mmCIF file of N, CA, C and O in Angstrom:
data_model
loop_
_atom_site.group_PDB
_atom_site.id
_atom_site.type_symbol
_atom_site.label_atom_id
_atom_site.label_comp_id
_atom_site.label_asym_id
_atom_site.label_seq_id
_atom_site.Cartn_x
_atom_site.Cartn_y
_atom_site.Cartn_z
ATOM 1 N N MET A 1 -0.299 14.615 -61.382
ATOM 2 C CA MET A 1 -0.288 15.328 -60.127
ATOM 3 C C MET A 1 -1.087 16.628 -60.302
ATOM 4 O O MET A 1 -0.910 17.338 -61.288
ATOM 5 N N SER A 2 -1.946 16.915 -59.350
ATOM 6 C CA SER A 2 -2.755 18.132 -59.440
ATOM 7 C C SER A 2 -2.009 19.308 -58.810
ATOM 8 O O SER A 2 -1.157 19.121 -57.945
ATOM 9 N N PRO A 3 -2.347 20.524 -59.222
ATOM 10 C CA PRO A 3 -1.666 21.692 -58.658
ATOM 11 C C PRO A 3 -2.034 21.902 -57.183
ATOM 12 O O PRO A 3 -3.081 21.456 -56.716
ATOM 13 N N ARG A 4 -1.166 22.565 -56.486
ATOM 14 C CA ARG A 4 -1.364 22.837 -55.063
ATOM 15 C C ARG A 4 -2.514 23.819 -54.851
ATOM 16 O O ARG A 4 -2.653 24.787 -55.581
ATOM 17 N N ARG A 5 -3.329 23.572 -53.830
ATOM 18 C CA ARG A 5 -4.430 24.475 -53.503
ATOM 19 C C ARG A 5 -3.991 25.427 -52.401
ATOM 20 O O ARG A 5 -3.469 25.001 -51.391
ATOM 21 N N ASN A 6 -4.236 26.697 -52.587
ATOM 22 C CA ASN A 6 -3.885 27.694 -51.592
ATOM 23 C C ASN A 6 -5.052 28.102 -50.715
ATOM 24 O O ASN A 6 -4.894 28.909 -49.822
ATOM 25 N N ARG A 7 -6.211 27.594 -50.985
ATOM 26 C CA ARG A 7 -7.363 27.925 -50.141
ATOM 27 C C ARG A 7 -8.093 26.654 -49.740
ATOM 28 O O ARG A 7 -8.007 25.637 -50.429
ATOM 29 N N PRO A 8 -8.796 26.725 -48.635
ATOM 30 C CA PRO A 8 -9.493 25.522 -48.172
ATOM 31 C C PRO A 8 -10.604 25.120 -49.141
ATOM 32 O O PRO A 8 -11.205 25.962 -49.812
ATOM 33 N N ARG A 9 -10.855 23.833 -49.192
ATOM 34 C CA ARG A 9 -11.917 23.337 -50.069
ATOM 35 C C ARG A 9 -13.289 23.624 -49.490
ATOM 36 O O ARG A 9 -13.483 23.596 -48.287
ATOM 37 N N GLY A 10 -14.221 23.904 -50.376
ATOM 38 C CA GLY A 10 -15.615 24.006 -49.971
ATOM 39 C C GLY A 10 -15.989 25.257 -49.207
ATOM 40 O O GLY A 10 -16.994 25.284 -48.527
ATOM 41 N N GLY A 11 -15.234 26.299 -49.281
ATOM 42 C CA GLY A 11 -15.582 27.522 -48.565
ATOM 43 C C GLY A 11 -15.184 28.738 -49.376
ATOM 44 O O GLY A 11 -14.696 28.635 -50.492
ATOM 45 N N GLU A 12 -15.419 29.851 -48.791
ATOM 46 C CA GLU A 12 -15.022 31.072 -49.470
ATOM 47 C C GLU A 12 -13.513 31.236 -49.358
ATOM 48 O O GLU A 12 -12.866 30.672 -48.489
ATOM 49 N N SER A 13 -12.966 32.006 -50.248
ATOM 50 C CA SER A 13 -11.520 32.207 -50.217
ATOM 51 C C SER A 13 -11.140 33.069 -49.014
ATOM 52 O O SER A 13 -11.943 33.869 -48.547
ATOM 53 N N PRO A 14 -9.938 32.928 -48.492
ATOM 54 C CA PRO A 14 -9.520 33.717 -47.325
ATOM 55 C C PRO A 14 -9.579 35.221 -47.578
ATOM 56 O O PRO A 14 -9.854 35.990 -46.679
ATOM 57 N N THR A 15 -9.348 35.640 -48.820
ATOM 58 C CA THR A 15 -9.391 37.077 -49.103
ATOM 59 C C THR A 15 -10.807 37.620 -49.030
ATOM 60 O O THR A 15 -11.007 38.767 -48.663
ATOM 61 N N ASP A 16 -11.811 36.807 -49.368
ATOM 62 C CA ASP A 16 -13.198 37.267 -49.288
ATOM 63 C C ASP A 16 -13.628 37.514 -47.853
ATOM 64 O O ASP A 16 -14.302 38.486 -47.554
ATOM 65 N N SER A 17 -13.227 36.635 -46.944
ATOM 66 C CA SER A 17 -13.647 36.780 -45.556
ATOM 67 C C SER A 17 -12.853 37.860 -44.832
ATOM 68 O O SER A 17 -13.315 38.424 -43.854
ATOM 69 N N ALA A 18 -11.633 38.142 -45.293
ATOM 70 C CA ALA A 18 -10.779 39.112 -44.600
ATOM 71 C C ALA A 18 -11.056 40.544 -45.022
ATOM 72 O O ALA A 18 -10.710 41.476 -44.319
ATOM 73 N N ARG A 19 -11.662 40.730 -46.159
ATOM 74 C CA ARG A 19 -11.861 42.088 -46.665
ATOM 75 C C ARG A 19 -13.110 42.714 -46.063
ATOM 76 O O ARG A 19 -14.214 42.271 -46.297
ATOM 77 N N THR A 20 -12.886 43.757 -45.313
ATOM 78 C CA THR A 20 -13.990 44.529 -44.756
ATOM 79 C C THR A 20 -13.633 45.992 -44.912
ATOM 80 O O THR A 20 -12.507 46.334 -45.261
ATOM 81 N N ALA A 21 -14.563 46.871 -44.620
ATOM 82 C CA ALA A 21 -14.286 48.304 -44.720
ATOM 83 C C ALA A 21 -13.224 48.731 -43.727
ATOM 84 O O ALA A 21 -12.440 49.631 -43.980
ATOM 85 N N GLY A 22 -13.159 48.066 -42.572
ATOM 86 C CA GLY A 22 -12.193 48.430 -41.553
ATOM 87 C C GLY A 22 -10.833 47.783 -41.741
ATOM 88 O O GLY A 22 -9.951 47.961 -40.920
ATOM 89 N N ASP A 23 -10.652 47.047 -42.823
ATOM 90 C CA ASP A 23 -9.391 46.353 -43.058
ATOM 91 C C ASP A 23 -8.301 47.304 -43.551
ATOM 92 O O ASP A 23 -7.186 46.887 -43.789
ATOM 93 N N ARG A 24 -8.613 48.550 -43.695
ATOM 94 C CA ARG A 24 -7.685 49.539 -44.216
ATOM 95 C C ARG A 24 -6.418 49.648 -43.374
ATOM 96 O O ARG A 24 -5.347 49.910 -43.882
ATOM 97 N N TYR A 25 -6.514 49.433 -42.083
ATOM 98 C CA TYR A 25 -5.366 49.595 -41.199
ATOM 99 C C TYR A 25 -4.655 48.283 -40.924
ATOM 100 O O TYR A 25 -4.072 48.101 -39.887
ATOM 101 N N GLY A 26 -4.696 47.351 -41.845
ATOM 102 C CA GLY A 26 -3.928 46.137 -41.707
ATOM 103 C C GLY A 26 -4.691 44.981 -41.081
ATOM 104 O O GLY A 26 -4.120 43.934 -40.852
ATOM 105 N N GLY A 27 -5.972 45.151 -40.809
ATOM 106 C CA GLY A 27 -6.764 44.070 -40.246
ATOM 107 C C GLY A 27 -6.334 43.728 -38.835
ATOM 108 O O GLY A 27 -5.549 44.419 -38.218
ATOM 109 N N GLY A 28 -6.852 42.644 -38.334
ATOM 110 C CA GLY A 28 -6.464 42.209 -37.008
ATOM 111 C C GLY A 28 -6.953 43.114 -35.902
ATOM 112 O O GLY A 28 -6.389 43.133 -34.827
ATOM 113 N N GLY A 29 -7.971 43.893 -36.174
ATOM 114 C CA GLY A 29 -8.492 44.799 -35.174
ATOM 115 C C GLY A 29 -9.108 44.057 -34.004
ATOM 116 O O GLY A 29 -9.541 42.919 -34.122
ATOM 117 N N ARG A 30 -9.101 44.700 -32.861
ATOM 118 C CA ARG A 30 -9.691 44.114 -31.665
ATOM 119 C C ARG A 30 -10.391 45.204 -30.880
ATOM 120 O O ARG A 30 -10.249 46.381 -31.175
ATOM 121 N N SER A 31 -11.115 44.782 -29.895
ATOM 122 C CA SER A 31 -11.836 45.714 -29.051
ATOM 123 C C SER A 31 -11.307 45.590 -27.629
ATOM 124 O O SER A 31 -11.109 44.484 -27.138
ATOM 125 N N GLU A 32 -11.047 46.737 -26.987
ATOM 126 C CA GLU A 32 -10.537 46.750 -25.621
ATOM 127 C C GLU A 32 -11.330 47.747 -24.794
ATOM 128 O O GLU A 32 -11.847 48.724 -25.326
ATOM 129 N N GLU A 33 -11.376 47.500 -23.488
ATOM 130 C CA GLU A 33 -12.029 48.446 -22.592
ATOM 131 C C GLU A 33 -10.958 49.244 -21.872
ATOM 132 O O GLU A 33 -9.999 48.692 -21.327
ATOM 133 N N TRP A 34 -11.109 50.576 -21.890
ATOM 134 C CA TRP A 34 -10.159 51.465 -21.227
ATOM 135 C C TRP A 34 -10.904 52.725 -20.808
ATOM 136 O O TRP A 34 -11.673 53.285 -21.581
ATOM 137 N N GLN A 35 -10.710 53.173 -19.601
ATOM 138 C CA GLN A 35 -11.364 54.357 -19.041
ATOM 139 C C GLN A 35 -12.885 54.273 -19.184
ATOM 140 O O GLN A 35 -13.547 55.216 -19.597
ATOM 141 N N ASP A 36 -13.419 53.108 -18.874
ATOM 142 C CA ASP A 36 -14.863 52.847 -18.922
ATOM 143 C C ASP A 36 -15.476 53.075 -20.299
ATOM 144 O O ASP A 36 -16.652 53.410 -20.414
ATOM 145 N N GLU A 37 -14.682 52.911 -21.344
ATOM 146 C CA GLU A 37 -15.180 53.006 -22.709
ATOM 147 C C GLU A 37 -14.674 51.812 -23.498
ATOM 148 O O GLU A 37 -13.663 51.223 -23.169
ATOM 149 N N GLU A 38 -15.371 51.498 -24.552
ATOM 150 C CA GLU A 38 -14.943 50.441 -25.457
ATOM 151 C C GLU A 38 -14.136 51.086 -26.587
ATOM 152 O O GLU A 38 -14.589 52.046 -27.209
ATOM 153 N N TRP A 39 -12.923 50.579 -26.825
ATOM 154 C CA TRP A 39 -12.025 51.143 -27.832
ATOM 155 C C TRP A 39 -11.748 50.122 -28.924
ATOM 156 O O TRP A 39 -11.544 48.951 -28.645
ATOM 157 N N SER A 40 -11.754 50.565 -30.158
ATOM 158 C CA SER A 40 -11.329 49.731 -31.278
ATOM 159 C C SER A 40 -9.852 50.002 -31.501
ATOM 160 O O SER A 40 -9.431 51.159 -31.570
ATOM 161 N N VAL A 41 -9.078 48.936 -31.621
ATOM 162 C CA VAL A 41 -7.630 49.058 -31.782
ATOM 163 C C VAL A 41 -7.224 48.258 -33.006
ATOM 164 O O VAL A 41 -7.580 47.087 -33.134
ATOM 165 N N ARG A 42 -6.494 48.892 -33.922
ATOM 166 C CA ARG A 42 -6.041 48.219 -35.133
ATOM 167 C C ARG A 42 -4.568 48.500 -35.361
ATOM 168 O O ARG A 42 -4.106 49.624 -35.164
ATOM 169 N N PRO A 43 -3.821 47.502 -35.782
ATOM 170 C CA PRO A 43 -2.413 47.740 -36.119
ATOM 171 C C PRO A 43 -2.282 48.411 -37.477
ATOM 172 O O PRO A 43 -3.117 48.212 -38.360
ATOM 173 N N VAL A 44 -1.255 49.219 -37.630
ATOM 174 C CA VAL A 44 -0.933 49.855 -38.905
ATOM 175 C C VAL A 44 0.447 49.365 -39.296
ATOM 176 O O VAL A 44 1.399 49.511 -38.530
ATOM 177 N N SER A 45 0.547 48.773 -40.477
ATOM 178 C CA SER A 45 1.856 48.304 -40.923
ATOM 179 C C SER A 45 2.710 49.490 -41.331
ATOM 180 O O SER A 45 2.213 50.572 -41.609
ATOM 181 N N GLY A 46 3.994 49.289 -41.366
ATOM 182 C CA GLY A 46 4.905 50.365 -41.743
ATOM 183 C C GLY A 46 4.656 50.855 -43.158
ATOM 184 O O GLY A 46 4.759 52.038 -43.450
ATOM 185 N N ALA A 47 4.291 49.949 -44.066
ATOM 186 C CA ALA A 47 4.036 50.331 -45.453
ATOM 187 C C ALA A 47 2.794 51.208 -45.571
ATOM 188 O O ALA A 47 2.730 52.108 -46.401
ATOM 189 N N SER A 48 1.794 50.966 -44.722
ATOM 190 C CA SER A 48 0.562 51.764 -44.765
ATOM 191 C C SER A 48 0.779 53.170 -44.237
ATOM 192 O O SER A 48 0.030 54.079 -44.553
ATOM 193 N N ALA A 49 1.802 53.339 -43.419
ATOM 194 C CA ALA A 49 2.064 54.635 -42.798
ATOM 195 C C ALA A 49 3.107 55.433 -43.558
ATOM 196 O O ALA A 49 3.622 56.422 -43.053
ATOM 197 N N ALA A 50 3.435 55.024 -44.767
ATOM 198 C CA ALA A 50 4.472 55.704 -45.537
ATOM 199 C C ALA A 50 4.029 57.120 -45.897
ATOM 200 O O ALA A 50 2.912 57.341 -46.347
ATOM 201 N N GLY A 51 4.894 58.074 -45.647
ATOM 202 C CA GLY A 51 4.626 59.453 -46.013
ATOM 203 C C GLY A 51 3.851 60.243 -44.982
ATOM 204 O O GLY A 51 3.604 61.420 -45.160
ATOM 205 N N LYS A 52 3.461 59.620 -43.885
ATOM 206 C CA LYS A 52 2.674 60.315 -42.872
ATOM 207 C C LYS A 52 3.415 60.291 -41.543
ATOM 208 O O LYS A 52 4.109 59.342 -41.227
ATOM 209 N N ARG A 53 3.237 61.341 -40.760
ATOM 210 C CA ARG A 53 3.831 61.415 -39.425
ATOM 211 C C ARG A 53 2.729 61.728 -38.439
ATOM 212 O O ARG A 53 1.857 62.532 -38.704
ATOM 213 N N TYR A 54 2.790 61.076 -37.287
ATOM 214 C CA TYR A 54 1.772 61.261 -36.259
ATOM 215 C C TYR A 54 2.446 61.535 -34.924
ATOM 216 O O TYR A 54 3.625 61.271 -34.744
ATOM 217 N N ARG A 55 1.689 62.057 -33.965
ATOM 218 C CA ARG A 55 2.201 62.274 -32.614
ATOM 219 C C ARG A 55 1.469 61.325 -31.680
ATOM 220 O O ARG A 55 0.246 61.330 -31.606
ATOM 221 N N CYS A 56 2.235 60.527 -30.950
ATOM 222 C CA CYS A 56 1.678 59.547 -30.019
ATOM 223 C C CYS A 56 1.167 60.264 -28.774
ATOM 224 O O CYS A 56 1.917 61.005 -28.138
ATOM 225 N N PRO A 57 -0.101 60.067 -28.391
ATOM 226 C CA PRO A 57 -0.615 60.721 -27.182
ATOM 227 C C PRO A 57 -0.055 60.119 -25.897
ATOM 228 O O PRO A 57 -0.129 60.740 -24.843
ATOM 229 N N GLY A 58 0.538 58.939 -25.966
ATOM 230 C CA GLY A 58 1.070 58.298 -24.784
ATOM 231 C C GLY A 58 2.392 58.889 -24.324
ATOM 232 O O GLY A 58 2.623 59.093 -23.139
ATOM 233 N N CYS A 59 3.275 59.180 -25.276
ATOM 234 C CA CYS A 59 4.603 59.683 -24.924
ATOM 235 C C CYS A 59 4.859 61.072 -25.477
ATOM 236 O O CYS A 59 5.902 61.666 -25.215
ATOM 237 N N ASP A 60 3.941 61.596 -26.270
ATOM 238 C CA ASP A 60 4.054 62.915 -26.894
ATOM 239 C C ASP A 60 5.260 62.996 -27.828
ATOM 240 O O ASP A 60 5.813 64.061 -28.039
ATOM 241 N N GLN A 61 5.666 61.862 -28.374
ATOM 242 C CA GLN A 61 6.761 61.823 -29.341
ATOM 243 C C GLN A 61 6.192 61.553 -30.721
ATOM 244 O O GLN A 61 5.111 60.991 -30.868
ATOM 245 N N GLU A 62 6.942 61.931 -31.730
ATOM 246 C CA GLU A 62 6.492 61.744 -33.096
ATOM 247 C C GLU A 62 6.665 60.289 -33.534
ATOM 248 O O GLU A 62 7.654 59.650 -33.181
ATOM 249 N N ILE A 63 5.701 59.788 -34.297
ATOM 250 C CA ILE A 63 5.811 58.472 -34.924
ATOM 251 C C ILE A 63 6.253 58.728 -36.352
ATOM 252 O O ILE A 63 5.484 59.262 -37.156
ATOM 253 N N PRO A 64 7.497 58.411 -36.697
ATOM 254 C CA PRO A 64 7.997 58.712 -38.039
ATOM 255 C C PRO A 64 7.269 57.924 -39.124
ATOM 256 O O PRO A 64 6.625 56.910 -38.867
ATOM 257 N N SER A 65 7.423 58.384 -40.326
ATOM 258 C CA SER A 65 6.831 57.736 -41.481
ATOM 259 C C SER A 65 7.393 56.326 -41.643
ATOM 260 O O SER A 65 8.589 56.101 -41.488
ATOM 261 N N GLY A 66 6.538 55.361 -41.940
ATOM 262 C CA GLY A 66 6.961 53.998 -42.198
ATOM 263 C C GLY A 66 7.163 53.129 -40.977
ATOM 264 O O GLY A 66 7.624 52.001 -41.091
ATOM 265 N N VAL A 67 6.823 53.613 -39.782
ATOM 266 C CA VAL A 67 6.996 52.840 -38.551
ATOM 267 C C VAL A 67 5.667 52.174 -38.185
ATOM 268 O O VAL A 67 4.638 52.855 -38.111
ATOM 269 N N PRO A 68 5.655 50.863 -37.941
ATOM 270 C CA PRO A 68 4.413 50.203 -37.526
ATOM 271 C C PRO A 68 3.939 50.741 -36.174
ATOM 272 O O PRO A 68 4.750 51.018 -35.289
ATOM 273 N N HIS A 69 2.629 50.916 -36.020
ATOM 274 C CA HIS A 69 2.052 51.438 -34.786
ATOM 275 C C HIS A 69 0.597 51.004 -34.697
ATOM 276 O O HIS A 69 0.171 50.154 -35.464
ATOM 277 N N LEU A 70 -0.149 51.546 -33.756
ATOM 278 C CA LEU A 70 -1.563 51.210 -33.572
ATOM 279 C C LEU A 70 -2.437 52.439 -33.764
ATOM 280 O O LEU A 70 -2.002 53.551 -33.488
ATOM 281 N N VAL A 71 -3.652 52.211 -34.206
ATOM 282 C CA VAL A 71 -4.663 53.266 -34.264
ATOM 283 C C VAL A 71 -5.773 52.857 -33.315
ATOM 284 O O VAL A 71 -6.263 51.732 -33.365
ATOM 285 N N ALA A 72 -6.143 53.763 -32.421
ATOM 286 C CA ALA A 72 -7.196 53.470 -31.441
ATOM 287 C C ALA A 72 -8.219 54.594 -31.456
ATOM 288 O O ALA A 72 -7.869 55.757 -31.602
ATOM 289 N N TRP A 73 -9.485 54.233 -31.306
ATOM 290 C CA TRP A 73 -10.552 55.221 -31.212
ATOM 291 C C TRP A 73 -11.691 54.643 -30.394
ATOM 292 O O TRP A 73 -11.873 53.442 -30.305
ATOM 293 N N SER A 74 -12.422 55.531 -29.775
ATOM 294 C CA SER A 74 -13.554 55.141 -28.949
ATOM 295 C C SER A 74 -14.655 54.564 -29.833
ATOM 296 O O SER A 74 -14.825 54.979 -30.979
ATOM 297 N N GLN A 75 -15.405 53.640 -29.291
ATOM 298 C CA GLN A 75 -16.474 53.003 -30.051
ATOM 299 C C GLN A 75 -17.479 54.037 -30.544
ATOM 300 O O GLN A 75 -18.041 53.909 -31.612
ATOM 301 N N TYR A 76 -17.697 55.075 -29.753
ATOM 302 C CA TYR A 76 -18.679 56.087 -30.115
ATOM 303 C C TYR A 76 -18.043 57.302 -30.772
ATOM 304 O O TYR A 76 -18.713 58.278 -31.033
ATOM 305 N N GLY A 77 -16.757 57.250 -31.020
ATOM 306 C CA GLY A 77 -16.060 58.363 -31.642
ATOM 307 C C GLY A 77 -16.127 58.268 -33.153
ATOM 308 O O GLY A 77 -16.409 57.225 -33.727
ATOM 309 N N GLY A 78 -15.829 59.358 -33.791
ATOM 310 C CA GLY A 78 -15.821 59.404 -35.235
ATOM 311 C C GLY A 78 -14.422 59.271 -35.793
ATOM 312 O O GLY A 78 -13.461 58.959 -35.080
ATOM 313 N N ILE A 79 -14.294 59.541 -37.073
ATOM 314 C CA ILE A 79 -13.004 59.443 -37.744
ATOM 315 C C ILE A 79 -12.002 60.430 -37.151
ATOM 316 O O ILE A 79 -10.822 60.122 -37.032
ATOM 317 N N ASP A 80 -12.465 61.585 -36.752
ATOM 318 C CA ASP A 80 -11.561 62.593 -36.196
ATOM 319 C C ASP A 80 -11.042 62.235 -34.811
ATOM 320 O O ASP A 80 -10.109 62.859 -34.319
ATOM 321 N N ASP A 81 -11.637 61.240 -34.170
ATOM 322 C CA ASP A 81 -11.221 60.844 -32.822
ATOM 323 C C ASP A 81 -10.159 59.746 -32.813
ATOM 324 O O ASP A 81 -9.746 59.312 -31.752
ATOM 325 N N ARG A 82 -9.711 59.302 -33.988
ATOM 326 C CA ARG A 82 -8.672 58.272 -34.035
ATOM 327 C C ARG A 82 -7.357 58.849 -33.563
ATOM 328 O O ARG A 82 -7.011 59.985 -33.866
ATOM 329 N N ARG A 83 -6.606 58.045 -32.818
ATOM 330 C CA ARG A 83 -5.298 58.453 -32.333
ATOM 331 C C ARG A 83 -4.292 57.364 -32.670
ATOM 332 O O ARG A 83 -4.578 56.178 -32.542
ATOM 333 N N HIS A 84 -3.120 57.783 -33.100
ATOM 334 C CA HIS A 84 -2.050 56.867 -33.481
ATOM 335 C C HIS A 84 -1.088 56.736 -32.312
ATOM 336 O O HIS A 84 -0.556 57.729 -31.831
ATOM 337 N N TRP A 85 -0.875 55.506 -31.844
ATOM 338 C CA TRP A 85 -0.059 55.214 -30.670
ATOM 339 C C TRP A 85 1.094 54.296 -31.048
ATOM 340 O O TRP A 85 0.946 53.429 -31.907
ATOM 341 N N HIS A 86 2.234 54.451 -30.358
ATOM 342 C CA HIS A 86 3.263 53.419 -30.403
ATOM 343 C C HIS A 86 2.663 52.180 -29.731
ATOM 344 O O HIS A 86 1.867 52.305 -28.794
ATOM 345 N N LYS A 87 3.060 51.007 -30.154
ATOM 346 C CA LYS A 87 2.521 49.786 -29.546
ATOM 347 C C LYS A 87 2.858 49.728 -28.059
ATOM 348 O O LYS A 87 2.022 49.386 -27.234
ATOM 349 N N ALA A 88 4.090 50.070 -27.717
ATOM 350 C CA ALA A 88 4.504 50.031 -26.308
ATOM 351 C C ALA A 88 3.741 51.055 -25.474
ATOM 352 O O ALA A 88 3.382 50.787 -24.322
ATOM 353 N N CYS A 89 3.480 52.214 -26.035
ATOM 354 C CA CYS A 89 2.736 53.250 -25.298
ATOM 355 C C CYS A 89 1.301 52.812 -25.040
ATOM 356 O O CYS A 89 0.756 53.056 -23.966
ATOM 357 N N TRP A 90 0.669 52.184 -26.019
ATOM 358 C CA TRP A 90 -0.700 51.698 -25.824
ATOM 359 C C TRP A 90 -0.728 50.623 -24.741
ATOM 360 O O TRP A 90 -1.610 50.612 -23.886
ATOM 361 N N ASN A 91 0.255 49.727 -24.751
ATOM 362 C CA ASN A 91 0.291 48.665 -23.747
ATOM 363 C C ASN A 91 0.580 49.207 -22.350
ATOM 364 O O ASN A 91 0.176 48.609 -21.361
ATOM 365 N N ALA A 92 1.266 50.352 -22.254
ATOM 366 C CA ALA A 92 1.637 50.927 -20.960
ATOM 367 C C ALA A 92 0.728 52.081 -20.547
ATOM 368 O O ALA A 92 1.030 52.783 -19.585
ATOM 369 N N LYS A 93 -0.378 52.278 -21.222
ATOM 370 C CA LYS A 93 -1.231 53.448 -20.975
ATOM 371 C C LYS A 93 -1.772 53.499 -19.554
ATOM 372 O O LYS A 93 -1.988 54.573 -19.011
ATOM 373 N N ASP A 94 -1.959 52.362 -18.915
ATOM 374 C CA ASP A 94 -2.479 52.346 -17.538
ATOM 375 C C ASP A 94 -1.387 52.614 -16.503
ATOM 376 O O ASP A 94 -1.687 52.981 -15.381
ATOM 377 N N ARG A 95 -0.137 52.429 -16.883
ATOM 378 C CA ARG A 95 0.965 52.645 -15.956
ATOM 379 C C ARG A 95 1.537 54.058 -16.042
ATOM 380 O O ARG A 95 2.383 54.435 -15.254
ATOM 381 N N ARG A 96 1.101 54.835 -17.006
ATOM 382 C CA ARG A 96 1.635 56.186 -17.181
ATOM 383 C C ARG A 96 0.891 57.177 -16.296
ATOM 384 O O ARG A 96 -0.267 56.998 -15.981
ATOM 385 N N THR A 97 1.568 58.264 -15.963
ATOM 386 C CA THR A 97 0.918 59.329 -15.211
ATOM 387 C C THR A 97 0.094 60.178 -16.162
ATOM 388 O O THR A 97 0.253 60.107 -17.374
ATOM 389 N N THR A 98 -0.774 60.997 -15.627
ATOM 390 C CA THR A 98 -1.594 61.852 -16.473
ATOM 391 C C THR A 98 -0.786 63.007 -17.048
ATOM 392 O O THR A 98 -1.138 63.568 -18.058
ATOM 393 N N ARG A 99 0.286 63.376 -16.391
ATOM 394 C CA ARG A 99 1.137 64.462 -16.860
ATOM 395 C C ARG A 99 2.313 63.881 -17.628
ATOM 396 O O ARG A 99 3.008 62.999 -17.153
ATOM 397 N N VAL A 100 2.553 64.378 -18.833
ATOM 398 C CA VAL A 100 3.655 63.896 -19.645
ATOM 399 C C VAL A 100 4.958 64.399 -19.046
ATOM 400 O O VAL A 100 5.114 65.586 -18.756
ATOM 401 N N GLN A 101 5.902 63.490 -18.839
ATOM 402 C CA GLN A 101 7.194 63.853 -18.283
ATOM 403 C C GLN A 101 8.154 64.152 -19.428
ATOM 404 O O GLN A 101 8.416 63.299 -20.263
ATOM 405 N N ARG A 102 8.674 65.365 -19.485
ATOM 406 C CA ARG A 102 9.613 65.752 -20.534
ATOM 407 C C ARG A 102 10.966 66.089 -19.917
ATOM 408 O O ARG A 102 11.034 66.557 -18.780
ATOM 409 N N SER A 103 11.985 65.908 -20.699
ATOM 410 C CA SER A 103 13.304 66.346 -20.234
ATOM 411 C C SER A 103 13.411 67.854 -20.427
ATOM 412 O O SER A 103 12.549 68.490 -21.057
ATOM 413 N N ARG A 104 14.450 68.451 -19.911
ATOM 414 C CA ARG A 104 14.598 69.912 -20.023
ATOM 415 C C ARG A 104 14.706 70.390 -21.465
ATOM 416 O O ARG A 104 14.255 71.467 -21.803
ATOM 417 N N ASN A 105 15.328 69.594 -22.317
ATOM 418 C CA ASN A 105 15.577 70.028 -23.689
ATOM 419 C C ASN A 105 14.464 69.610 -24.657
ATOM 420 O O ASN A 105 14.559 69.921 -25.832
ATOM 421 N N ALA A 106 13.464 68.914 -24.187
ATOM 422 C CA ALA A 106 12.427 68.400 -25.082
ATOM 423 C C ALA A 106 11.573 69.550 -25.619
ATOM 424 O O ALA A 106 11.256 70.500 -24.915
ATOM 425 N N PRO A 107 11.189 69.454 -26.902
ATOM 426 C CA PRO A 107 10.309 70.482 -27.467
ATOM 427 C C PRO A 107 8.937 70.427 -26.828
ATOM 428 O O PRO A 107 8.468 69.380 -26.407
ATOM 429 N N ARG A 108 8.271 71.561 -26.711
ATOM 430 C CA ARG A 108 6.985 71.646 -26.021
ATOM 431 C C ARG A 108 5.796 71.656 -26.986
ATOM 432 O O ARG A 108 4.703 71.962 -26.593
ATOM 433 N N TYR A 109 6.002 71.326 -28.244
ATOM 434 C CA TYR A 109 4.889 71.330 -29.198
ATOM 435 C C TYR A 109 4.124 70.055 -29.190
ATOM 436 O O TYR A 109 4.446 69.075 -28.659
#
């Protein structure tokens, strides 16, 4: 009996085709159109976000360390233009108002 094959025959290995410079954020990136611009959107796994905290521009709440989320940036933007979003906030970005709604006790930072 021959050993089990984990990759397809006659082609490159799955790891060779999946590895790109942009694979840093967990791969699976896609392109979306929003506000008449093309945006690159990539998921970030919880393990990749360990030790870092971000503020979601959609809800103005903090994304704690180790929580899976999305990174989005404009096609013509640079590294400094990346924004970290909760998945739900990114999906609801068109339904939100332009003004962030805060409760009375919410911090204003």
